[in-house]
XYZ file of C-alpha atoms in Angstrom:
720
model
C 69.713 92.117 103.678
C 72.299 94.843 106.176
C 75.787 96.141 107.856
C 75.505 95.632 107.554
C 77.982 97.210 108.274
C 78.961 98.393 104.809
C 79.299 101.779 103.406
C 81.692 103.766 101.480
C 82.030 106.852 103.329
C 79.079 108.757 102.041
C 75.531 107.963 102.681
C 75.423 104.250 103.252
C 78.020 104.309 105.965
C 75.874 106.218 108.382
C 72.780 104.096 108.682
C 75.064 101.200 107.996
C 77.043 101.511 111.155
C 73.922 101.165 113.134
C 73.177 98.777 115.880
C 74.186 95.365 115.137
C 75.103 97.649 113.044
C 73.745 98.370 109.848
C 77.294 98.701 108.720
C 75.704 96.134 106.721
C 72.631 96.007 104.659
C 71.891 92.458 104.005
C 72.438 92.569 100.341
C 75.424 94.575 100.948
C 75.191 91.920 102.278
C 74.788 92.129 105.169
C 72.416 92.684 107.642
C 72.776 96.791 108.314
C 75.302 97.664 107.431
C 75.633 100.562 104.572
C 75.160 100.753 100.959
C 78.196 102.043 99.303
C 80.923 99.864 100.796
C 79.583 96.879 98.977
C 79.445 98.967 95.865
C 83.006 100.025 96.504
C 84.150 96.440 96.835
C 81.848 94.671 94.469
C 81.846 97.241 91.721
C 85.617 97.404 91.664
C 85.551 93.638 91.446
C 83.039 93.763 88.622
C 85.074 96.269 86.669
C 88.060 93.969 86.872
C 85.977 90.997 85.845
C 83.731 92.417 83.167
C 85.380 95.562 81.923
C 82.458 97.653 83.133
C 83.611 101.113 84.128
C 83.672 104.688 83.096
C 85.840 104.135 80.097
C 83.752 101.431 78.511
C 80.337 101.665 80.113
C 78.706 101.280 76.720
C 79.900 97.682 76.383
C 77.093 95.142 76.434
C 77.234 92.582 79.201
C 74.552 90.355 77.722
C 76.226 90.067 74.327
C 79.047 88.224 76.076
C 76.480 85.627 77.194
C 74.313 85.702 74.062
C 75.378 82.206 72.977
C 74.446 80.670 76.320
C 70.927 79.352 76.771
C 69.108 80.676 79.833
C 67.914 77.772 82.005
C 64.288 77.639 83.092
C 63.417 78.705 86.622
C 63.194 75.062 87.714
C 66.646 74.329 86.292
C 68.075 77.261 88.240
C 66.947 75.634 91.505
C 69.350 72.697 91.851
C 70.056 70.334 94.731
C 73.761 71.188 94.642
C 72.940 74.903 94.923
C 70.992 74.408 98.140
C 73.489 71.930 99.617
C 76.294 74.446 99.113
C 74.005 77.231 100.356
C 73.287 75.328 103.566
C 76.926 74.827 104.541
C 77.860 78.389 103.646
C 74.835 79.637 105.608
C 76.028 77.766 108.709
C 79.537 79.194 108.365
C 78.426 82.780 107.840
C 75.748 82.530 110.556
C 78.460 81.660 113.087
C 80.559 84.608 111.912
C 77.684 87.105 111.964
C 76.529 85.837 115.371
C 79.993 86.328 116.820
C 80.224 89.843 115.400
C 76.751 90.751 116.638
C 77.476 89.519 120.171
C 80.881 91.218 120.457
C 80.615 94.733 119.003
C 77.553 94.748 116.747
C 79.630 95.830 113.739
C 78.843 93.508 110.852
C 80.603 94.215 107.561
C 79.458 93.100 104.155
C 80.252 89.455 103.539
C 78.726 89.452 100.057
C 82.048 89.159 98.238
C 83.190 86.161 100.263
C 79.753 84.508 99.984
C 79.796 84.976 96.212
C 83.375 83.758 95.881
C 82.885 80.650 97.997
C 79.555 79.777 96.375
C 81.163 80.013 92.937
C 84.229 78.048 94.030
C 82.462 75.123 95.724
C 79.947 74.533 92.948
C 82.770 74.710 90.393
C 84.587 72.013 92.396
C 81.386 69.960 92.515
C 80.741 70.180 88.776
C 84.410 69.558 87.890
C 84.452 66.365 89.972
C 81.230 65.078 88.413
C 82.409 66.015 84.929
C 85.543 63.883 85.322
C 83.417 60.764 85.778
C 81.094 61.762 82.951
C 77.975 62.324 85.059
C 77.560 66.082 84.648
C 74.055 66.810 83.410
C 73.820 70.552 83.883
C 76.642 73.129 83.744
C 77.069 75.757 86.450
C 75.448 79.011 85.295
C 75.365 82.554 86.601
C 71.656 82.098 87.287
C 72.412 79.201 89.635
C 75.181 81.303 91.199
C 72.606 84.031 91.846
C 70.289 81.504 93.494
C 73.117 80.445 95.825
C 74.006 84.040 96.651
C 70.389 84.888 97.430
C 69.849 81.796 99.571
C 73.062 82.196 101.592
C 72.555 85.888 102.314
C 68.879 85.367 103.215
C 69.896 82.605 105.640
C 72.757 84.259 107.466
C 70.954 87.590 107.575
C 68.591 86.062 110.143
C 71.571 85.969 112.549
C 71.505 89.757 112.348
C 67.855 90.663 111.784
C 66.671 87.981 114.232
C 67.746 90.279 117.045
C 70.112 87.882 118.845
C 72.423 90.778 119.621
C 69.674 93.405 119.848
C 65.952 93.228 120.604
C 65.548 89.444 121.109
C 68.389 89.047 123.595
C 67.371 92.383 125.104
C 64.300 90.586 126.473
C 66.432 88.262 128.627
C 66.913 88.313 132.379
C 70.662 88.755 131.888
C 70.149 92.093 130.142
C 67.210 93.116 132.340
C 69.329 92.834 135.501
C 71.892 95.221 134.029
C 69.192 97.704 133.021
C 67.858 97.757 136.643
C 64.468 99.131 135.494
C 61.473 97.070 134.339
C 63.154 93.794 135.317
C 59.932 92.203 136.570
C 58.736 88.896 135.046
C 56.199 90.702 132.843
C 59.044 92.442 130.970
C 61.443 89.497 130.777
C 61.567 86.478 128.489
C 64.629 84.263 128.558
C 65.949 82.714 125.342
C 64.836 79.216 124.427
C 65.458 77.560 121.119
C 61.826 76.497 120.678
C 60.087 79.844 120.930
C 62.916 81.626 119.081
C 62.512 79.382 116.024
C 58.736 79.812 116.141
C 58.943 83.590 116.458
C 61.377 83.878 113.532
C 59.190 81.768 111.264
C 56.189 83.945 112.116
C 58.005 87.286 111.749
C 60.419 86.649 108.876
C 58.160 85.451 106.063
C 55.444 88.061 105.853
C 57.790 90.664 104.379
C 58.432 88.373 101.410
C 54.842 88.790 100.241
C 54.402 92.510 100.928
C 55.779 93.967 97.684
C 55.859 91.089 95.197
C 53.053 92.645 93.074
C 55.172 95.788 92.627
C 58.338 94.092 91.350
C 57.764 95.322 87.763
C 57.045 98.843 88.979
C 60.225 99.043 91.041
C 62.664 97.271 88.699
C 61.393 97.871 85.142
C 59.146 100.931 85.181
C 60.956 103.079 87.737
C 64.370 101.545 87.001
C 65.466 101.907 90.611
C 69.198 101.422 90.972
C 69.527 99.196 94.056
C 73.308 99.741 94.070
C 74.154 96.710 96.219
C 72.013 94.379 94.125
C 73.573 95.817 90.983
C 77.093 95.373 92.356
C 76.338 91.773 93.301
C 75.004 91.070 89.807
C 78.100 92.424 88.091
C 80.278 90.423 90.477
C 78.445 87.228 89.506
C 78.449 88.093 85.802
C 82.193 88.623 86.051
C 82.791 85.244 87.689
C 81.312 83.514 84.665
C 83.650 85.036 82.099
C 86.997 83.254 81.433
C 88.991 86.169 82.866
C 86.696 86.448 85.870
C 86.931 82.720 86.621
C 90.727 82.931 86.687
C 90.693 85.911 89.031
C 88.056 84.282 91.246
C 90.276 81.196 91.579
C 93.174 83.364 92.761
C 90.905 85.235 95.148
C 89.601 81.998 96.684
C 93.176 80.773 97.111
C 94.045 84.001 98.916
C 90.915 83.765 101.069
C 91.739 80.162 101.981
C 95.324 81.012 102.932
C 94.299 83.793 105.332
C 91.417 81.669 106.613
C 93.976 79.073 107.711
C 96.272 81.675 109.281
C 93.389 83.199 111.208
C 92.016 79.845 112.383
C 95.423 78.660 113.599
C 96.014 81.977 115.361
C 92.710 81.580 117.207
C 93.722 78.034 118.202
C 97.136 79.255 119.415
C 95.610 82.082 121.453
C 93.213 79.717 123.177
C 96.030 77.998 125.096
C 96.742 81.240 127.002
C 93.175 82.024 128.141
C 92.993 79.777 131.207
C 91.378 82.370 133.486
C 89.617 85.724 133.664
C 91.246 88.528 131.645
C 93.953 86.225 130.327
C 95.465 85.875 126.871
C 96.449 88.006 123.925
C 93.010 89.627 123.801
C 93.942 91.344 127.091
C 97.439 92.414 126.033
C 98.076 96.007 127.282
C 99.797 97.023 124.049
C 99.397 100.765 124.735
C 100.158 100.599 128.452
C 98.264 99.573 131.575
C 96.541 102.931 132.046
C 95.250 102.840 128.469
C 94.201 99.212 129.027
C 92.091 100.255 132.034
C 90.271 102.658 129.715
C 89.840 99.891 127.107
C 92.484 101.181 124.704
C 94.612 98.296 123.458
C 95.238 96.113 120.411
C 93.717 92.712 121.166
C 95.206 90.769 118.224
C 91.780 89.991 116.747
C 91.960 88.898 113.074
C 88.201 89.445 112.869
C 88.312 93.175 113.470
C 91.487 93.708 111.492
C 89.518 92.133 108.629
C 86.477 94.274 109.396
C 88.718 97.339 109.216
C 89.925 96.255 105.779
C 86.345 95.981 104.502
C 84.797 99.073 106.089
C 85.524 102.479 104.515
C 88.441 104.422 105.968
C 86.139 107.152 107.307
C 84.106 104.576 109.256
C 87.222 103.161 110.917
C 88.576 106.608 111.740
C 85.163 107.663 113.099
C 85.018 104.640 115.406
C 88.503 105.403 116.743
C 87.652 109.087 117.253
C 84.501 108.060 119.112
C 86.596 105.859 121.396
C 89.076 108.657 122.080
C 86.277 111.170 122.788
C 84.406 108.841 125.147
C 86.938 106.617 126.922
C 89.855 109.021 126.573
C 88.125 112.265 127.611
C 84.455 112.104 128.669
C 84.278 109.053 130.943
C 87.406 109.966 132.986
C 85.956 113.471 133.509
C 82.528 112.126 134.520
C 84.209 109.553 136.791
C 85.750 112.469 138.653
C 82.197 113.657 139.402
C 81.465 110.504 141.412
C 79.680 111.510 144.587
C 78.361 114.667 142.930
C 76.652 113.588 139.741
C 75.931 110.069 140.973
C 76.294 108.107 144.196
C 79.855 107.039 145.038
C 78.514 103.734 146.370
C 77.202 102.615 142.970
C 79.086 100.066 140.916
C 80.509 101.380 137.655
C 78.231 98.932 135.805
C 75.046 100.486 137.308
C 72.869 102.436 134.898
C 72.307 104.973 137.681
C 76.048 105.643 137.629
C 78.766 105.965 134.997
C 77.290 103.167 132.888
C 74.117 105.231 132.485
C 76.059 108.028 130.790
C 77.756 105.523 128.474
C 74.537 103.836 127.395
C 72.159 106.782 127.114
C 74.565 109.176 125.374
C 75.272 106.492 122.776
C 71.501 106.021 122.368
C 71.105 109.788 121.879
C 73.687 109.812 119.084
C 72.112 106.755 117.420
C 68.632 108.307 117.559
C 69.850 111.713 116.330
C 71.707 110.188 113.413
C 68.864 107.808 112.640
C 66.211 110.550 112.761
C 68.204 112.807 110.459
C 68.756 110.077 107.886
C 65.150 108.921 108.165
C 63.854 112.406 107.386
C 66.417 112.941 104.633
C 65.657 109.669 102.881
C 61.912 110.190 103.338
C 62.145 113.622 101.682
C 64.285 112.291 98.835
C 62.031 109.292 98.368
C 58.867 111.400 98.368
C 60.332 113.932 95.915
C 61.542 111.195 93.571
C 58.217 109.372 93.780
C 56.232 112.533 92.978
C 58.553 113.233 90.059
C 58.081 109.693 88.803
C 54.310 109.927 89.149
C 54.287 113.110 87.086
C 56.378 111.418 84.436
C 54.096 108.377 84.349
C 50.650 109.813 84.901
C 49.447 106.579 86.446
C 51.179 104.076 88.641
C 51.734 100.861 86.629
C 50.537 97.830 88.530
C 50.650 95.121 85.911
C 52.740 93.831 83.065
C 50.514 95.815 80.656
C 51.689 99.209 81.850
C 52.723 102.221 79.810
C 54.760 101.379 76.699
C 58.463 102.212 76.708
C 59.033 105.063 74.314
C 62.750 105.708 74.758
C 65.414 103.706 72.946
C 65.979 100.322 74.607
C 69.427 98.740 74.674
C 70.051 95.104 73.813
C 70.773 94.367 77.475
C 67.588 96.005 78.771
C 65.431 94.379 76.130
C 66.744 90.904 76.908
C 66.614 91.379 80.658
C 63.104 92.856 80.682
C 61.738 90.108 78.470
C 63.031 87.357 80.728
C 62.149 89.243 83.920
C 58.493 89.490 82.863
C 58.354 85.931 81.574
C 57.969 84.040 84.846
C 55.107 85.584 86.761
C 54.577 85.251 90.491
C 50.771 85.111 90.717
C 49.262 87.982 92.643
C 47.032 85.512 94.408
C 50.202 84.003 95.911
C 51.403 87.425 97.063
C 48.122 88.698 98.487
C 47.016 85.320 99.805
C 50.433 84.666 101.330
C 50.458 88.012 103.134
C 46.948 87.565 104.517
C 47.566 83.945 105.515
C 50.873 84.606 107.284
C 49.410 87.719 108.947
C 46.417 85.750 110.202
C 48.621 82.976 111.574
C 50.915 85.519 113.238
C 48.030 87.452 114.807
C 46.726 84.203 116.258
C 50.019 82.702 117.449
C 52.413 85.536 118.376
C 50.337 86.352 121.498
C 50.957 82.747 122.542
C 54.702 83.409 122.382
C 54.421 86.871 123.983
C 51.172 87.138 125.995
C 51.855 90.863 126.525
C 51.790 91.421 122.738
C 48.048 91.674 122.147
C 46.537 90.593 118.831
C 45.404 94.112 117.962
C 48.979 95.436 118.276
C 50.050 92.943 115.625
C 47.039 93.733 113.439
C 47.883 97.457 113.467
C 51.512 96.678 112.620
C 50.490 94.507 109.659
C 48.026 97.100 108.355
C 50.683 99.798 108.127
C 53.602 97.497 107.306
C 53.122 97.331 103.491
C 53.203 101.134 103.236
C 56.353 101.329 105.339
C 57.849 98.421 103.398
C 57.219 100.260 100.128
C 58.851 103.431 101.499
C 61.883 101.480 102.687
C 62.224 99.472 99.472
C 61.833 102.574 97.309
C 64.346 104.502 99.405
C 66.783 101.592 99.309
C 66.469 101.480 95.536
C 67.360 105.161 95.307
C 70.010 105.497 97.997
C 70.986 101.977 99.142
C 70.065 102.986 102.691
C 67.807 100.501 104.425
C 66.117 102.244 107.343
C 64.710 99.021 108.796
C 66.356 99.599 112.178
C 64.851 103.100 112.340
C 61.363 101.724 111.713
C 62.100 99.153 114.424
C 63.034 101.866 116.920
C 59.833 103.757 116.100
C 57.899 100.558 116.834
C 59.666 100.266 120.204
C 58.487 103.707 121.293
C 54.984 103.557 119.781
C 53.927 100.078 120.895
C 55.827 100.216 124.193
C 54.101 103.458 125.187
C 50.748 102.070 123.970
C 51.059 99.013 126.213
C 52.455 100.868 129.254
C 54.896 99.724 131.929
C 52.296 97.826 133.962
C 51.297 95.717 130.947
C 54.759 94.561 129.902
C 55.429 97.559 127.663
C 59.180 96.890 127.481
C 58.652 93.381 126.141
C 55.875 94.598 123.821
C 58.140 97.292 122.378
C 61.007 94.864 121.756
C 58.734 92.240 120.166
C 57.031 94.868 117.965
C 60.477 96.090 116.930
C 61.311 92.582 115.718
C 58.070 92.251 113.771
C 58.392 95.654 112.075
C 62.100 95.310 111.288
C 61.579 91.892 109.734
C 58.802 93.100 107.421
C 60.405 96.269 106.072
C 63.904 94.766 105.874
C 62.824 91.582 104.093
C 60.732 93.519 101.556
C 63.726 95.699 100.623
C 65.990 92.646 100.532
C 63.673 90.870 98.115
C 63.701 93.854 95.766
C 67.503 93.810 95.902
C 67.316 90.132 94.917
C 64.969 90.908 92.038
C 67.411 93.558 90.812
C 70.289 91.072 90.987
C 68.192 88.488 89.170
C 67.162 91.050 86.540
C 70.828 91.783 85.739
C 71.902 88.118 85.675
C 68.783 86.838 83.839
C 67.753 84.788 86.867
C 64.030 84.149 87.026
C 61.995 86.113 89.601
C 60.408 82.813 90.574
C 63.769 81.226 91.335
C 64.777 84.361 93.250
C 61.595 84.270 95.321
C 61.835 80.544 96.046
C 65.537 80.854 96.909
C 64.734 83.684 99.309
C 61.994 81.597 100.925
C 64.272 78.557 101.314
C 67.152 80.700 102.591
C 64.879 82.407 105.111
C 63.610 79.016 106.318
C 67.204 77.820 106.710
C 68.087 80.937 108.673
C 65.088 80.579 110.980
C 66.525 77.250 112.146
C 70.292 77.798 111.796
C 70.481 81.174 113.560
C 68.683 80.105 116.793
C 70.791 76.932 116.919
C 73.993 78.932 116.545
C 72.865 81.403 119.205
C 71.921 78.547 121.504
C 75.434 77.131 121.108
C 76.925 80.481 122.153
C 74.391 80.861 124.979
C 75.156 77.470 126.490
C 78.924 77.478 125.872
C 79.692 80.948 127.273
C 78.028 81.509 130.636
C 78.832 85.234 130.798
C 77.295 86.099 127.443
C 75.612 89.500 127.583
C 77.625 90.709 130.591
C 79.471 93.996 130.126
C 83.231 93.396 129.907
C 82.895 89.729 128.916
C 84.045 88.158 125.668
C 80.503 88.426 124.263
C 78.890 91.519 125.871
C 76.078 91.895 123.278
C 76.286 95.700 123.621
C 73.243 96.531 121.532
C 70.969 94.259 123.558
C 71.118 96.635 126.517
C 70.876 99.636 124.179
C 67.619 98.337 122.702
C 66.223 97.408 126.102
C 66.948 100.864 127.448
C 65.237 102.419 124.426
C 62.168 100.371 125.353
C 62.442 101.541 128.980
C 62.666 105.158 127.839
C 59.583 104.665 125.699
C 57.629 103.306 128.666
C 59.002 105.180 131.697
C 60.451 108.376 130.266
C 63.650 109.994 131.548
C 63.091 109.838 135.303
C 65.710 107.146 135.909
C 68.649 108.955 134.271
C 71.567 110.115 136.453
C 72.270 113.831 137.034
C 73.042 115.902 133.913
C 72.734 112.791 131.740
C 69.615 114.097 129.988
C 71.334 117.418 129.231
C 74.299 115.599 127.712
C 71.889 113.414 125.712
C 70.186 116.504 124.262
C 73.571 117.967 123.326
C 74.816 114.840 121.579
C 71.449 114.268 119.886
C 71.692 117.781 118.418
C 75.384 117.382 117.540
C 74.624 114.182 115.590
C 72.016 116.044 113.515
C 74.257 119.089 112.960
C 77.263 116.998 111.897
C 75.117 115.103 109.389
C 73.676 118.370 108.075
C 77.139 119.882 107.639
C 78.295 116.710 105.921
C 75.475 117.025 103.391
C 75.925 120.759 102.796
C 79.693 121.000 102.277
C 81.383 119.862 99.032
C 81.952 116.131 98.692
C 85.724 116.504 98.780
C 85.335 118.041 102.261
C 82.443 115.821 103.421
C 84.475 112.646 103.004
C 86.716 113.786 105.877
C 83.882 114.513 108.326
C 83.380 111.684 110.873
C 80.143 109.696 110.986
C 78.200 110.191 114.250
C 76.714 106.705 114.114
C 80.162 105.137 113.884
C 81.458 107.326 116.688
C 78.647 106.120 118.980
C 79.625 102.442 118.818
C 82.625 102.519 121.231
C 80.888 104.835 123.715
C 79.515 101.795 125.541
C 81.874 98.877 124.877
C 85.293 100.530 124.646
C 87.897 101.171 121.957
C 89.825 97.912 121.782
C 88.098 96.810 118.575
C 88.497 100.341 117.147
C 92.273 99.948 117.406
C 92.028 96.629 115.527
C 89.868 98.201 112.822
C 92.253 101.130 112.497
C 95.156 98.694 112.014
C 93.120 97.015 109.261
C 92.366 100.299 107.514
C 96.054 101.344 107.705
C 97.091 98.016 106.145
C 94.616 98.452 103.297
C 95.533 102.110 102.796
C 99.234 101.276 102.546
C 98.453 98.408 100.153
C 96.378 100.724 97.955
C 99.197 103.258 97.855
C 101.631 100.564 96.715
C 99.366 98.724 94.241
C 95.737 99.869 94.157
C 94.538 97.395 91.521
C 95.848 94.418 93.473
C 94.512 95.801 96.754
C 91.058 96.295 95.231
C 91.096 92.786 93.768
C 92.483 90.856 96.741
C 91.831 93.094 99.760
C 88.272 91.771 100.278
C 89.557 88.189 99.978
C 92.257 88.768 102.615
C 89.767 90.489 104.930
C 87.160 87.753 104.452
C 89.751 85.070 105.187
C 90.713 86.781 108.441
C 87.063 87.171 109.478
C 85.996 83.654 108.467
C 88.960 81.837 110.023
C 88.608 83.534 113.395
C 84.820 83.194 113.238
C 84.887 79.481 112.495
C 87.365 78.918 115.341
C 84.448 79.885 117.608
C 82.769 76.552 116.779
C 85.514 74.256 118.200
C 86.026 76.782 121.016
C 82.345 76.440 121.944
C 82.540 72.654 121.810
C 85.588 72.693 124.115
C 83.734 74.987 126.527
C 80.658 72.715 126.547
C 82.952 69.735 127.195
C 84.475 71.645 130.172
C 87.947 71.564 128.603
C 89.970 74.431 130.093
C 92.992 76.119 128.481
C 96.197 75.108 130.292
C 97.848 78.564 130.618
C 96.785 81.986 131.886
C 98.840 84.824 130.443
C 98.143 87.980 132.444
C 99.880 91.356 132.665
C 100.499 93.166 135.956
C 102.118 96.445 136.908
C 105.545 96.286 138.573
C 104.102 97.135 142.006
C 101.321 94.554 141.801
C 103.788 91.961 140.545
C 106.004 92.660 143.579
C 103.015 92.132 145.872
C 102.182 88.852 144.158
C 105.786 87.688 144.458
C 105.746 88.633 148.134
C 102.517 86.739 148.694
C 103.931 83.663 146.968
C 107.149 83.944 148.972
C 109.428 84.438 145.966
């Protein structure tokens, strides 16, 4: 589903660093997020576990499992699988929600989800086996069901828009945007309508491309790198060597989970006031702290830095240096000339306007370039495929396979085509969900007219096919780009006087959900194809996981929303930076550029063009040079929120780099486990922290840092 946050330097990292940020595709897992990081992590894991790699790529994976009977699709869907999936979905939803509301950078959590799913079910079956009640062993097919369900569930915390378009509708964000803050363009969060909206928007994408599963997976043999990496990870877990390594990895994850959780608990005692605690430690000096350069002792973002590719981390830091170290101080000196000196720094008509709109320009430039590039590659590959197969196969009786078929492919194809998902279910499901949505979404958003939704659903399957096909080729999900296009198209169609801002944001959610979910499902089918999991069990697991997410994610967000009163406010613990970015995109689509401060539009044009040029250079130069060129999308992230998290991520990448230099094999095997432990422990600490906040329990100590002169004034005031 992103990250989704997750890329390995090359292609996937760019779209992947996007908004809440597709540093994560979901199945990279996780929402985006980019393609190749998960491949970098998961494929290295799979090589260790299965022996797959360059030196022995000809080895058969399925021969290792030839003696094991493949359970039926009903046997793959077990109660224990969904119980474990539920608890893991809650845990990862909390983590993803925290990441989305702080910086919007969401790395791939696929490795940790796979590890923990494997570990907990193994514990379950071992306990039952000791008392002689074990009826069904734990299989890789069941493991795949768990993986699919968990990722589908926690992906809703990203794709549901709680840190982007959905929260961007709120009064809190509207007040900061200053434009279009009238009641017609505002809708405050409420758990009831959020759950209803997610159920209406999240399911239709599941039905869009089901009839084409054979075309995409068997006939066209699309790679789906993240789905492939996940499959080899799961296959590896279920070999004797892989099970031993997985046990060690879980032990490592658990150890760093505990360290991170206890560190969060310890830090809490020193946060008894505004700007107190270790997260406000001026590690690089007070002047750097004022410009948001400091190490804030966050295990989460140290872990994120260990998962994200080195070039992503370096790009984020460079973006912070360029913006907060050079540009914003220079523009601040123009106060009174470029913008009114009486404006607050948080006003979008002042310095904040430059921060927000220049970052939007970079995001749009990068997104447009990658959209066009992937569209060209997808179109060229599709035309080539059509020429090769004179007709497009649409059924299981397509063109016969003439080339030599390996044992693995023969076995996988046979089982993949065995359990059919009736086309009546696919077509009927799409029409039924579309009809319900067209009738009920206007009740949730009166400004979103029924014919807007109808137009979106007419074109959605075509866009979903393009996105799924492109994801299969490149591992780049462009769901967020399609969402941004919907913001501009539907927002402008509705107009400012008819709630165009709210219409654009709601249409963004509908479009993103359809095209993202369709690509995610194809990733699941690819994973199931390579692990011999039934397409039916994959589809049902995705449906159940999506239903879980539609309830869990709003509840988790509601906990954050009620526990932290300053959520969404710039400079707070949870600023939700991409919420205001998305809202301002909607305002631009409706009102144009009239509200921008002086010279802001010129700077936006420059950075929009620079983002395109940098991407073009990166694609034209040799790969050995391209890997050192920063990613514009990653550089845009700190432009608005500051560089404190970039310092944390850089520390994480330095730790991993040093570890790889000392012992690369061990770093590749255990680095993701260490990083996941750091992220999960700190993320889960948010739950008791929220409960303490709701119970009005205040930390007892405020640790704050003052300059020598200010400290002298305080001492004088206190009479010391």
